[in-house]
Coordinates of C-alpha atoms in Angstrom, one line a residue:
Chain A
X286 CA 0.0 -0.2 0.1
X287 CA 1.1 3.7 -0.3
X288 CA 1.1 6.3 2.3
X289 CA 1.8 9.9 1.5
X290 CA 4.6 11.8 4.1
X291 CA 5.2 15.5 4.4
X292 CA 8.2 16.5 5.9
X293 CA 8.5 19.9 7.9
X294 CA 11.2 22.2 8.8
X295 CA 14.7 20.6 9.8
X296 CA 13.2 17.0 8.6
X297 CA 12.4 18.3 5.2
X298 CA 15.9 19.7 4.9
X299 CA 17.7 16.7 5.9
X300 CA 15.1 14.4 3.7
X301 CA 16.0 16.8 0.7
X302 CA 12.3 16.8 0.1
X303 CA 8.9 18.1 1.1
X304 CA 6.7 15.3 0.3
X305 CA 7.1 11.8 -0.9
X306 CA 4.7 8.9 -1.3
X307 CA 6.1 5.5 0.3
X308 CA 5.4 2.2 -0.4
X309 CA 4.7 0.2 2.9
X310 CA 3.8 -3.2 4.1
X311 CA 1.3 -3.0 7.0
X312 CA 3.0 -1.1 9.8
X313 CA 2.5 1.3 12.5
X314 CA 3.3 5.1 12.4
X315 CA 6.6 4.8 14.7
X316 CA 7.8 2.2 12.7
X317 CA 7.3 4.0 9.3
X318 CA 9.4 7.0 10.9
X319 CA 12.1 4.9 12.3
X320 CA 12.5 3.5 8.5
X321 CA 12.6 7.0 7.2
X322 CA 15.1 8.0 9.7
X323 CA 17.4 5.3 8.4
X324 CA 16.5 5.8 4.9
X325 CA 16.4 9.4 4.5
X326 CA 19.1 10.4 7.2
X327 CA 16.7 12.7 9.0
X328 CA 19.3 12.7 11.9
X329 CA 17.0 13.0 14.8
X330 CA 16.1 10.5 17.6
X331 CA 12.8 9.1 16.7
X332 CA 10.9 9.9 20.3
X333 CA 11.7 13.5 19.1
X334 CA 9.7 13.5 16.0
X335 CA 5.8 13.9 16.0
X336 CA 3.5 11.9 13.7
X337 CA -0.1 13.3 12.4
X338 CA -2.0 11.1 10.2
X339 CA -5.1 12.5 8.6
X340 CA -4.8 15.8 10.6
X341 CA -4.4 14.7 13.8
X342 CA -1.4 13.6 16.0
X343 CA -1.6 9.5 16.7
X344 CA 0.2 7.5 19.3
X345 CA 3.2 5.4 17.8
X346 CA 1.3 1.8 17.6
X347 CA -1.2 3.3 15.5
X348 CA -1.6 1.3 12.5
X349 CA -1.5 3.0 8.9
X350 CA -3.9 2.3 6.2
X351 CA -3.5 3.0 2.6
X352 CA -3.5 6.4 1.2
X353 CA -3.0 7.8 4.8
X354 CA -1.8 11.4 4.5
X355 CA 1.3 11.7 7.3
X356 CA 2.9 14.8 8.5
X357 CA 6.3 14.4 10.5
X358 CA 6.8 17.4 12.9
X359 CA 10.1 18.2 14.4
X360 CA 10.3 20.4 17.7
X361 CA 11.1 24.0 16.8
X362 CA 12.8 26.4 19.0
X363 CA 13.6 29.7 17.3
X364 CA 11.7 32.9 18.1
Chain B
X77 CA 16.8 84.0 20.3
X78 CA 14.6 85.5 22.8
X79 CA 11.0 86.8 22.6
X80 CA 11.1 90.6 23.1
X81 CA 8.4 92.7 24.4
X82 CA 7.1 93.6 20.7
X83 CA 7.4 90.5 19.4
X84 CA 4.0 88.4 20.3
X85 CA 4.6 85.5 17.9
X86 CA 6.0 82.1 18.4
X87 CA 10.0 81.7 18.3
X88 CA 12.2 78.6 18.1
X89 CA 13.0 78.5 21.7
X90 CA 9.7 79.1 23.7
X91 CA 9.9 75.2 24.4
X92 CA 13.1 73.6 25.0
X93 CA 14.5 70.2 26.1
X94 CA 17.5 69.8 28.5
X95 CA 19.4 67.0 30.0
X96 CA 20.8 69.5 32.7
X97 CA 19.2 70.7 35.6
X98 CA 16.3 73.2 35.0
X99 CA 17.5 76.9 34.7
X100 CA 14.4 78.9 34.0
X101 CA 14.7 82.4 31.6
X102 CA 12.6 84.2 34.2
X103 CA 11.5 86.5 31.3
X104 CA 10.0 89.7 32.5
X105 CA 7.9 92.4 30.2
X106 CA 6.4 95.5 31.5
X107 CA 3.3 94.5 29.7
X108 CA 2.7 91.5 31.9
X109 CA 1.1 92.0 35.3
X110 CA 0.7 88.5 36.5
X111 CA 3.3 85.3 36.2
X112 CA 2.3 81.9 36.9
X113 CA 5.2 79.3 37.3
X114 CA 4.3 75.3 37.4
X115 CA 7.2 73.2 38.6
X116 CA 6.5 69.5 38.2
X117 CA 8.9 67.5 40.4
X118 CA 9.8 63.8 40.5
X119 CA 7.7 62.3 43.2
X120 CA 8.6 59.4 45.4
X121 CA 5.4 57.5 45.1
X122 CA 2.9 56.6 42.4
X123 CA 0.0 54.2 42.0
X124 CA 1.2 52.5 45.4
X125 CA 4.9 52.2 44.1
X126 CA 7.9 53.5 45.5
X127 CA 9.6 55.3 42.9
X128 CA 13.6 55.9 43.1
X129 CA 14.0 57.8 39.8
X130 CA 12.6 58.9 36.5
X131 CA 13.7 58.6 33.0
X132 CA 12.5 61.0 30.4
X133 CA 12.8 60.2 26.8
X134 CA 11.7 62.5 24.0
X135 CA 11.3 62.1 20.2
X136 CA 13.5 65.4 20.1
X137 CA 12.6 66.9 16.5
X138 CA 8.8 66.2 17.0
X139 CA 8.6 67.4 20.5
X140 CA 10.6 70.9 19.8
X141 CA 7.9 71.5 16.8
X142 CA 5.0 70.4 18.4
X143 CA 6.3 72.4 21.9
X144 CA 6.8 75.8 20.1
X145 CA 3.5 75.3 18.0
X146 CA 1.8 74.7 21.2
X147 CA 3.2 77.5 23.1
X148 CA 2.6 80.0 20.3
X149 CA -0.9 78.8 20.3
X150 CA -1.3 79.6 23.9
X151 CA 0.1 82.9 23.5
X152 CA -2.5 83.7 20.8
X153 CA -5.5 81.8 22.8
X154 CA -4.9 83.5 26.0
X155 CA -3.8 86.8 24.9
X156 CA -0.3 86.2 26.8
X157 CA 2.6 88.5 26.8
X158 CA 4.9 85.5 26.8
X159 CA 5.4 81.9 27.7
X160 CA 8.1 79.2 28.2
X161 CA 8.4 75.6 28.9
X162 CA 11.5 73.7 29.9
X163 CA 11.4 70.0 30.2
X164 CA 14.0 67.6 31.5
X165 CA 15.4 64.5 29.5
X166 CA 17.4 61.7 30.8
X167 CA 17.9 60.5 34.5
X168 CA 15.8 62.3 37.1
X169 CA 16.4 61.8 41.0
X170 CA 13.3 62.2 43.2
X171 CA 13.0 65.8 44.0
X172 CA 14.4 67.2 40.9
X173 CA 12.3 69.3 38.6
X174 CA 11.3 67.7 35.6
X175 CA 9.2 70.4 33.8
X176 CA 8.9 74.1 34.1
X177 CA 6.3 76.3 32.6
X178 CA 6.0 80.0 32.9
X179 CA 3.3 82.4 31.6
X180 CA 3.4 86.0 31.5
X181 CA -0.3 87.8 31.0
X182 CA -1.5 91.2 31.3
X183 CA -4.1 89.7 34.2
X184 CA -4.1 86.8 36.5
X185 CA -7.0 85.1 35.1
X186 CA -5.6 84.3 31.9
X187 CA -2.1 83.5 33.1
X188 CA -3.8 80.6 35.7
X189 CA -5.9 79.1 32.7
X190 CA -3.1 79.4 30.0
X191 CA -0.5 77.5 32.6
X192 CA -3.0 74.7 32.9
X193 CA -3.7 74.7 29.5
X194 CA -0.4 74.3 28.7
X195 CA 0.2 71.5 31.3
X196 CA -2.5 69.5 30.0
X197 CA -1.6 69.7 26.2
X198 CA 2.1 69.1 26.9
X199 CA 1.3 65.9 28.4
X200 CA -1.3 65.2 25.8
X201 CA 0.3 66.5 22.8
X202 CA 4.3 66.6 23.0
X203 CA 6.1 63.1 22.4
X204 CA 7.7 62.6 25.8
X205 CA 7.5 59.6 27.7
X206 CA 8.8 58.6 31.2
X207 CA 9.9 55.3 33.2
X208 CA 9.5 54.9 36.5
X209 CA 12.4 53.0 38.3
X210 CA 10.7 51.4 41.3
X211 CA 12.3 50.6 44.4
X212 CA 11.6 46.7 43.8
X213 CA 14.1 46.9 41.0
X214 CA 11.6 47.0 37.9
X215 CA 10.4 49.7 36.0
X216 CA 7.5 50.9 34.1
X217 CA 7.0 53.3 31.0
X218 CA 4.3 55.7 31.4
X219 CA 3.0 57.4 28.0
X220 CA 1.5 60.8 27.9
X221 CA -1.6 61.3 30.2
X222 CA -5.2 60.8 28.9
X223 CA -5.9 63.6 26.6
X224 CA -8.2 66.5 28.0
X225 CA -11.7 66.1 27.1
X226 CA -12.5 62.7 28.8
X227 CA -10.5 60.2 26.8
X228 CA -11.3 61.2 23.4
X229 CA -8.0 59.9 22.3
X230 CA -8.9 56.5 23.6
X231 CA -12.2 56.4 22.4
X232 CA -11.1 57.5 18.6
X233 CA -8.2 55.0 19.2
X234 CA -10.5 52.0 19.9
X235 CA -13.3 52.8 17.7
X236 CA -12.8 50.3 14.9
X237 CA -11.8 47.3 17.1
X238 CA -15.0 47.9 19.0
X239 CA -17.1 48.4 16.0
X240 CA -16.3 44.5 15.5
X241 CA -19.2 42.2 16.4
X242 CA -17.3 39.9 18.4
X243 CA -15.6 42.7 20.4
X244 CA -18.3 45.4 21.2
X245 CA -18.4 47.6 24.4
X246 CA -17.8 44.9 26.4
X247 CA -15.0 43.2 24.7
X248 CA -13.4 46.3 24.6
X249 CA -13.7 46.7 28.3
X250 CA -12.1 43.0 28.9
X251 CA -9.4 43.7 26.8
X252 CA -8.4 47.0 28.5
X253 CA -8.5 45.0 31.7
X254 CA -6.3 42.7 30.8
X255 CA -2.6 41.8 31.5
X256 CA -0.7 40.2 29.2
X257 CA 3.1 39.1 29.5
X258 CA 5.5 38.7 26.7
X259 CA 8.5 36.8 27.4
X260 CA 11.3 36.9 25.0
X261 CA 11.3 40.4 23.2
X262 CA 12.6 39.0 19.8
X263 CA 10.9 38.5 16.4
X264 CA 8.0 36.9 17.8
X265 CA 7.2 40.3 19.8
X266 CA 7.3 42.1 16.7
X267 CA 4.4 40.9 15.7
X268 CA 2.5 40.4 19.0
X269 CA 3.1 43.6 20.4
X270 CA 1.4 46.1 18.1
X271 CA -1.3 43.9 17.6
X272 CA -1.7 43.9 21.4
X273 CA -1.2 47.5 21.8
X274 CA -3.9 47.8 18.9
X275 CA -6.4 45.8 20.3
X276 CA -6.5 47.9 23.5
X277 CA -4.7 45.5 26.0
X278 CA -4.4 47.8 29.0
X279 CA -1.3 46.3 30.6
X280 CA 1.7 44.4 28.9
X281 CA 4.7 43.2 30.5
X282 CA 7.9 42.5 28.5
X283 CA 10.5 40.3 29.6
X284 CA 14.1 40.1 28.1
X285 CA 17.7 40.7 29.2
X286 CA 19.4 41.6 26.0
X287 CA 20.3 44.5 24.1
X288 CA 19.4 45.3 20.7
X289 CA 21.7 43.9 18.0
X290 CA 21.9 45.1 14.2
X291 CA 21.4 41.4 13.2
X292 CA 18.1 41.5 14.9
X293 CA 16.7 44.5 13.0
X294 CA 15.5 42.6 9.7
X295 CA 12.8 40.9 11.6
X296 CA 12.4 42.9 14.8
X297 CA 11.3 45.8 13.3
X298 CA 9.6 47.6 16.0
X299 CA 13.3 48.8 17.0
X300 CA 15.0 51.2 14.8
X301 CA 19.0 51.4 13.9
X302 CA 19.7 53.9 16.6
X303 CA 18.5 51.5 19.3
X304 CA 21.3 49.1 18.7
X305 CA 23.0 48.5 21.9
X306 CA 19.9 49.6 24.0
X307 CA 17.8 47.6 26.0
X308 CA 15.0 45.9 24.1
X309 CA 12.4 45.9 26.9
X310 CA 12.9 49.5 27.0
X311 CA 12.8 50.1 23.5
X312 CA 9.6 48.2 22.8
X313 CA 7.9 49.5 25.6
X314 CA 9.0 53.2 24.1
X315 CA 7.2 51.7 20.8
X316 CA 4.2 50.9 22.7
X317 CA 3.5 54.1 24.7
X318 CA 4.1 56.0 21.4
X319 CA 1.2 54.1 19.8
X320 CA -1.0 54.0 22.7
X321 CA 0.2 56.7 25.4
X322 CA -2.4 55.9 27.7
X323 CA -1.4 52.6 28.4
X324 CA 0.5 50.7 30.9
X325 CA 3.7 48.9 29.9
X326 CA 5.7 46.8 32.6
X327 CA 9.4 46.0 32.0
X328 CA 11.8 43.3 33.3
X329 CA 15.4 43.4 31.7
X330 CA 16.1 39.9 33.0
X331 CA 15.8 36.5 31.5
X332 CA 13.4 34.3 32.6
X333 CA 14.4 31.4 34.9
X334 CA 13.1 28.8 37.1
X335 CA 13.5 31.4 40.1
X336 CA 11.7 34.0 38.5
X337 CA 9.1 32.5 36.8
X338 CA 6.7 31.8 39.1
X339 CA 6.5 35.6 40.5
X340 CA 6.3 36.9 37.0
X341 CA 3.6 34.8 35.4
X342 CA 1.4 34.9 38.5
X343 CA 1.2 38.5 37.9
X344 CA -0.6 38.4 34.3
X345 CA -3.6 37.1 32.9
X346 CA -2.1 35.7 29.5
X347 CA 1.5 34.5 28.7
X348 CA 3.1 35.3 25.2
X349 CA 6.0 32.7 24.2
X350 CA 8.6 34.8 22.4
X351 CA 11.6 32.9 23.3
X352 CA 13.9 31.1 21.2
X353 CA 14.9 28.0 23.2
X354 CA 13.1 24.8 23.8
X355 CA 14.5 25.1 27.4
X356 CA 12.5 28.2 28.0
X357 CA 9.4 27.2 26.3
X358 CA 9.4 24.1 28.7
X359 CA 10.0 26.3 31.5
X360 CA 7.0 28.5 30.3
X361 CA 4.7 25.7 29.8
X362 CA 5.2 24.0 33.2
X363 CA 4.9 27.2 35.1
X364 CA 1.7 28.7 33.2
X365 CA 0.2 25.2 33.8
X366 CA 1.2 25.4 37.5
X367 CA -0.6 28.9 37.7
X368 CA -3.2 27.8 35.3
X369 CA -2.4 30.8 32.9
X370 CA -3.1 30.2 29.2
X371 CA 0.2 30.4 27.2
X372 CA 0.4 31.0 23.4
X373 CA 3.6 29.3 22.4
X374 CA 5.1 29.7 19.0
X375 CA 8.2 28.9 17.3
X376 CA 9.9 29.8 13.9
X377 CA 12.5 27.9 11.5
X378 CA 13.8 29.6 8.7
X379 CA 10.3 30.3 6.4
X380 CA 8.2 28.2 8.6
X381 CA 6.3 28.8 12.4
X382 CA 4.4 26.5 14.3
X383 CA 1.8 28.3 17.0
X384 CA -0.5 26.5 19.6
X385 CA -2.3 27.8 22.8
X386 CA -1.9 26.1 26.0
X387 CA -4.7 26.1 28.2
X388 CA -5.2 25.1 31.6
X389 CA -7.1 21.8 31.3
X390 CA -6.0 21.5 27.9
X391 CA -3.2 19.3 26.2
X392 CA 0.2 21.4 26.8
X393 CA 3.7 21.7 25.0
X394 CA 5.1 18.6 26.7
X395 CA 2.1 16.8 25.8
X396 CA 3.2 17.3 22.1
X397 CA 7.0 17.1 22.6
X398 CA 7.7 15.2 25.5
X399 CA 11.5 15.3 25.1
X400 CA 13.5 18.4 24.5
X401 CA 15.8 18.1 21.6
X402 CA 19.6 17.7 22.3
X403 CA 21.2 20.8 22.1
X404 CA 22.4 21.8 18.4
X405 CA 19.6 19.3 17.2
X406 CA 17.0 22.1 15.9
X407 CA 18.4 25.4 15.4
X408 CA 17.8 28.9 16.4
X409 CA 17.5 32.1 14.2
X410 CA 21.0 32.8 14.7
X411 CA 22.3 29.2 13.4
X412 CA 19.6 28.7 10.9
X413 CA 18.4 32.1 9.5
X414 CA 14.7 33.3 9.6
X415 CA 12.9 35.2 7.0
X416 CA 11.8 38.6 8.5
X417 CA 8.1 38.6 7.5
X418 CA 7.7 35.4 9.2
X419 CA 8.0 36.2 12.7
X420 CA 5.7 39.1 12.1
X421 CA 2.9 36.8 11.1
X422 CA 3.4 34.4 13.5
X423 CA 3.8 36.9 16.4
X424 CA 0.5 38.6 15.4
X425 CA -1.2 35.1 15.2
X426 CA -0.1 34.6 18.8
X427 CA -1.5 38.0 19.8
X428 CA -4.8 36.9 17.8
X429 CA -5.1 33.8 20.2
X430 CA -4.9 36.3 23.1
X431 CA -7.4 38.7 22.0
X432 CA -9.9 35.8 20.9
X433 CA -9.2 33.9 24.3
X434 CA -10.1 37.0 26.4
X435 CA -13.1 37.5 23.9
X436 CA -14.2 33.9 24.4
X437 CA -13.9 33.1 20.9
X438 CA -12.6 29.7 19.5
X439 CA -8.6 29.3 19.5
X440 CA -5.7 26.9 19.1
X441 CA -6.3 25.2 22.2
X442 CA -6.4 21.6 20.9
X443 CA -4.5 22.1 17.5
X444 CA -1.4 23.3 16.4
X445 CA -1.0 25.7 13.1
X446 CA 1.8 25.2 11.0
X447 CA 2.9 28.1 8.6
X448 CA 5.0 27.7 5.9
X449 CA 5.8 30.8 3.8
X450 CA 8.0 29.2 1.0
X451 CA 4.7 27.5 -0.1
X452 CA 2.1 29.5 1.5
X453 CA 0.6 26.3 3.1
X454 CA -1.2 26.4 6.3
X455 CA -1.7 23.1 8.2
X456 CA -3.9 22.6 11.5
X457 CA -3.2 19.3 13.2
X458 CA -5.4 18.1 16.2
X459 CA -3.5 17.6 19.2
X460 CA -4.6 15.6 22.5
X461 CA -3.6 15.3 26.3
X462 CA -1.0 12.7 26.9
X463 CA -1.9 10.6 30.3
X464 CA 0.6 11.4 32.8
X465 CA 2.2 14.4 31.4
X466 CA 4.7 16.1 33.8
X467 CA 4.1 19.4 31.8
X468 CA 0.3 19.1 32.5
X469 CA 1.3 18.6 36.2
X470 CA 3.2 21.9 36.0
X471 CA 6.5 20.2 37.0
X472 CA 9.7 21.3 35.3
X473 CA 11.4 19.1 33.0
X474 CA 13.4 16.8 35.2
X475 CA 15.8 16.6 32.6
X476 CA 16.5 17.9 29.2
X477 CA 18.7 15.2 28.4
X478 CA 17.3 12.3 26.7
X479 CA 19.8 9.9 28.3
X480 CA 18.3 10.6 31.6
X481 CA 15.2 10.8 34.1
X482 CA 14.8 12.4 37.4
X483 CA 12.3 10.0 38.5
X484 CA 11.2 6.5 37.4
X485 CA 7.5 8.0 36.4
X486 CA 9.4 9.8 33.5
X487 CA 10.5 6.8 32.4
X488 CA 6.7 5.5 32.1
X489 CA 5.9 8.5 30.3
X490 CA 8.7 8.1 27.8
X491 CA 8.6 4.5 27.4
X492 CA 5.3 3.1 28.6
X493 CA 6.3 -0.3 29.9
X494 CA 10.3 -0.2 31.3
X495 CA 12.4 -2.6 33.5
X496 CA 14.6 -0.9 36.5
X497 CA 18.3 -2.5 35.9
X498 CA 20.6 -1.8 39.0
X499 CA 24.2 -1.9 37.5
X500 CA 26.1 -1.7 40.6
X501 CA 28.5 -4.4 41.2
X502 CA 27.9 -7.3 43.7
X503 CA 27.8 -6.1 47.0
X504 CA 27.0 -2.4 46.6
X505 CA 24.4 -1.3 49.3
X506 CA 21.6 -0.5 49.6
X507 CA 19.5 -2.8 47.8
X508 CA 16.6 -1.4 45.4
X509 CA 13.4 -1.9 47.0
X510 CA 11.3 -1.7 43.6
X511 CA 11.4 -4.7 41.3
X512 CA 14.5 -5.0 39.1
X513 CA 16.9 -6.9 37.3
X514 CA 20.6 -6.7 38.8
X515 CA 23.3 -6.9 35.9
X516 CA 26.5 -5.6 37.1
X517 CA 28.1 -3.3 34.6
X518 CA 31.3 -5.0 34.4
X519 CA 29.5 -7.8 32.7
X520 CA 26.6 -6.0 31.3
X521 CA 24.4 -8.0 28.7
X522 CA 21.4 -5.7 27.8
X523 CA 17.8 -7.5 28.6
X524 CA 15.1 -6.9 26.2
X525 CA 12.8 -3.9 26.2
X526 CA 13.2 0.0 27.4
X527 CA 15.1 0.1 30.7
X528 CA 16.1 2.6 33.6
X529 CA 19.7 2.3 34.7
X530 CA 20.3 2.4 38.3
X531 CA 23.9 3.2 40.0
X532 CA 25.1 4.6 43.1
X533 CA 25.3 8.3 41.7
X534 CA 24.0 8.5 38.3
X535 CA 27.5 8.5 36.8
X536 CA 28.1 4.9 35.6
X537 CA 24.6 4.3 34.6
X538 CA 24.7 7.7 32.3
X539 CA 27.6 6.6 30.5
X540 CA 26.3 3.4 30.0
X541 CA 22.8 4.7 28.6
X542 CA 24.8 6.7 26.3
X543 CA 26.6 3.6 25.1
X544 CA 23.2 1.9 24.5
X545 CA 21.5 4.8 23.0
X546 CA 24.5 4.7 20.2
X547 CA 23.3 0.9 19.7
X548 CA 20.1 1.9 19.3
X549 CA 19.0 0.1 22.6
X550 CA 16.5 2.3 24.5
X551 CA 17.9 3.1 28.1
X552 CA 18.0 6.2 30.1
X553 CA 20.0 6.6 33.4
X554 CA 18.2 7.6 36.7
X555 CA 19.8 11.2 37.8
X556 CA 21.4 11.0 41.1
X557 CA 21.4 7.3 41.3
X558 CA 20.2 5.5 44.7
X559 CA 21.8 8.0 46.7
X560 CA 19.5 10.9 45.3
X561 CA 16.5 8.6 45.7
X562 CA 16.1 7.2 49.3
X563 CA 12.8 6.1 48.4
X564 CA 14.0 3.4 46.2
X565 CA 16.2 2.0 48.6
X566 CA 15.6 -1.0 50.6
X567 CA 15.2 0.3 54.4
X568 CA 15.9 -3.4 55.7
X569 CA 19.5 -4.3 57.2
X570 CA 22.3 -4.7 55.0

């Protein structure tokens, strides 16, 4: 199945892209993030990255579905 | 040039500013039978506060033009022979003369009336601000007095806001009674401050220890080039009272610290986060929760901003980001750069949250709003409370280091299920009173699943946690070890 990932802030810069569609086996939201950390060199510890699916933040164990719109959000500190 | 008896027309120095003690000219003119002199002095009490000294600041060019025009007008209006005003600027001590007004008229009635009219007009028309420095160490900028004639300026100032259906007279009153604290007078404050002043917020507090730097100006546009090297809170306060002279601005040229945060935050109704460090944001989050004060927090990165409002009973910042990023992990404006127009926008959104919150309108209390100005995308994401969140309980972050916890409960909120592993060598005392595995560090073989490592003082366990983290094994160290946590020690003999 395919999910659509959007990267924000430092994650977008590290991933070198703003959005991408990813082919996945059935997996949880956190498993996808861990995979993207490795494949895209996101360079942040996984627990720091928050995951939203379909416009709402989800728990790590939330199971992804075909077509999910996923947003990955890092903490941002600038002011 | 002085005004001579035959010259009854405004001349350039009927209104003067001086940074030295005032020496009046004591003009004399044979046509004048009545001289009225008004002397304004620095007094030691104001609004229940003890005033140590005063600082006057003028927008000199405009003050001189307006001041001279005003005196000329008085001469015409009251048929005066002569008039003179001298106003001090700079630092004044209690008892010093701050302003001197002298009026010469043929008869006493015009002289008294003109002197009073001039003092009222002076406070209302001439751009001079005073900062009171209090015995408690803080200070407040006070703009010109409300204009004569029943606050006509205030009414006109607020008219377009009050016209809004959602505001009205009642809403305007709520805004006028509100006390809003802005912590961090940087880019975000540039957007927030003008919008809050414009909305008619009655009292604004400003907290920042820094001085204006040249590299700030491109995004902190309420400052001017001439402000470089001067205190940010003072310059921002001067901006606010120029915009709306009757408002109150309280300045705190200090950093927000765990030691002063409670006292500062307690004194306000709404808190705006203008800080640029995650540690400061977490501190604000915790202290606002502790005192049940709403917090509008935001941050910016290059072209992107995040903003959310933390209400006393809603999800907090630590619910969304339970851990602080390690140093250098997420950049600051200094390291990463930031588009100047972004901070004005995000800060203005923060002010809007405050205004709407005061008016009871819907706010971002269960969402985070993401703005990306590169693409013009705006995204709203729903957020919920996290069970057992220490930020919600108003607790300060025990440790900003992802390798440490200060209490076992923090490991629960970080990992869910976890094991306690005692890594001390065989024979070290006291034994742990909580369920645990004992795997001495000298022959450590990691068990499966997340773990909290415990040793005597938290040093060996931190080293081991770092080593395990580098292998991708979830482990944290209990800060301070058993010696800092007597409640974990077995009280029995041995």
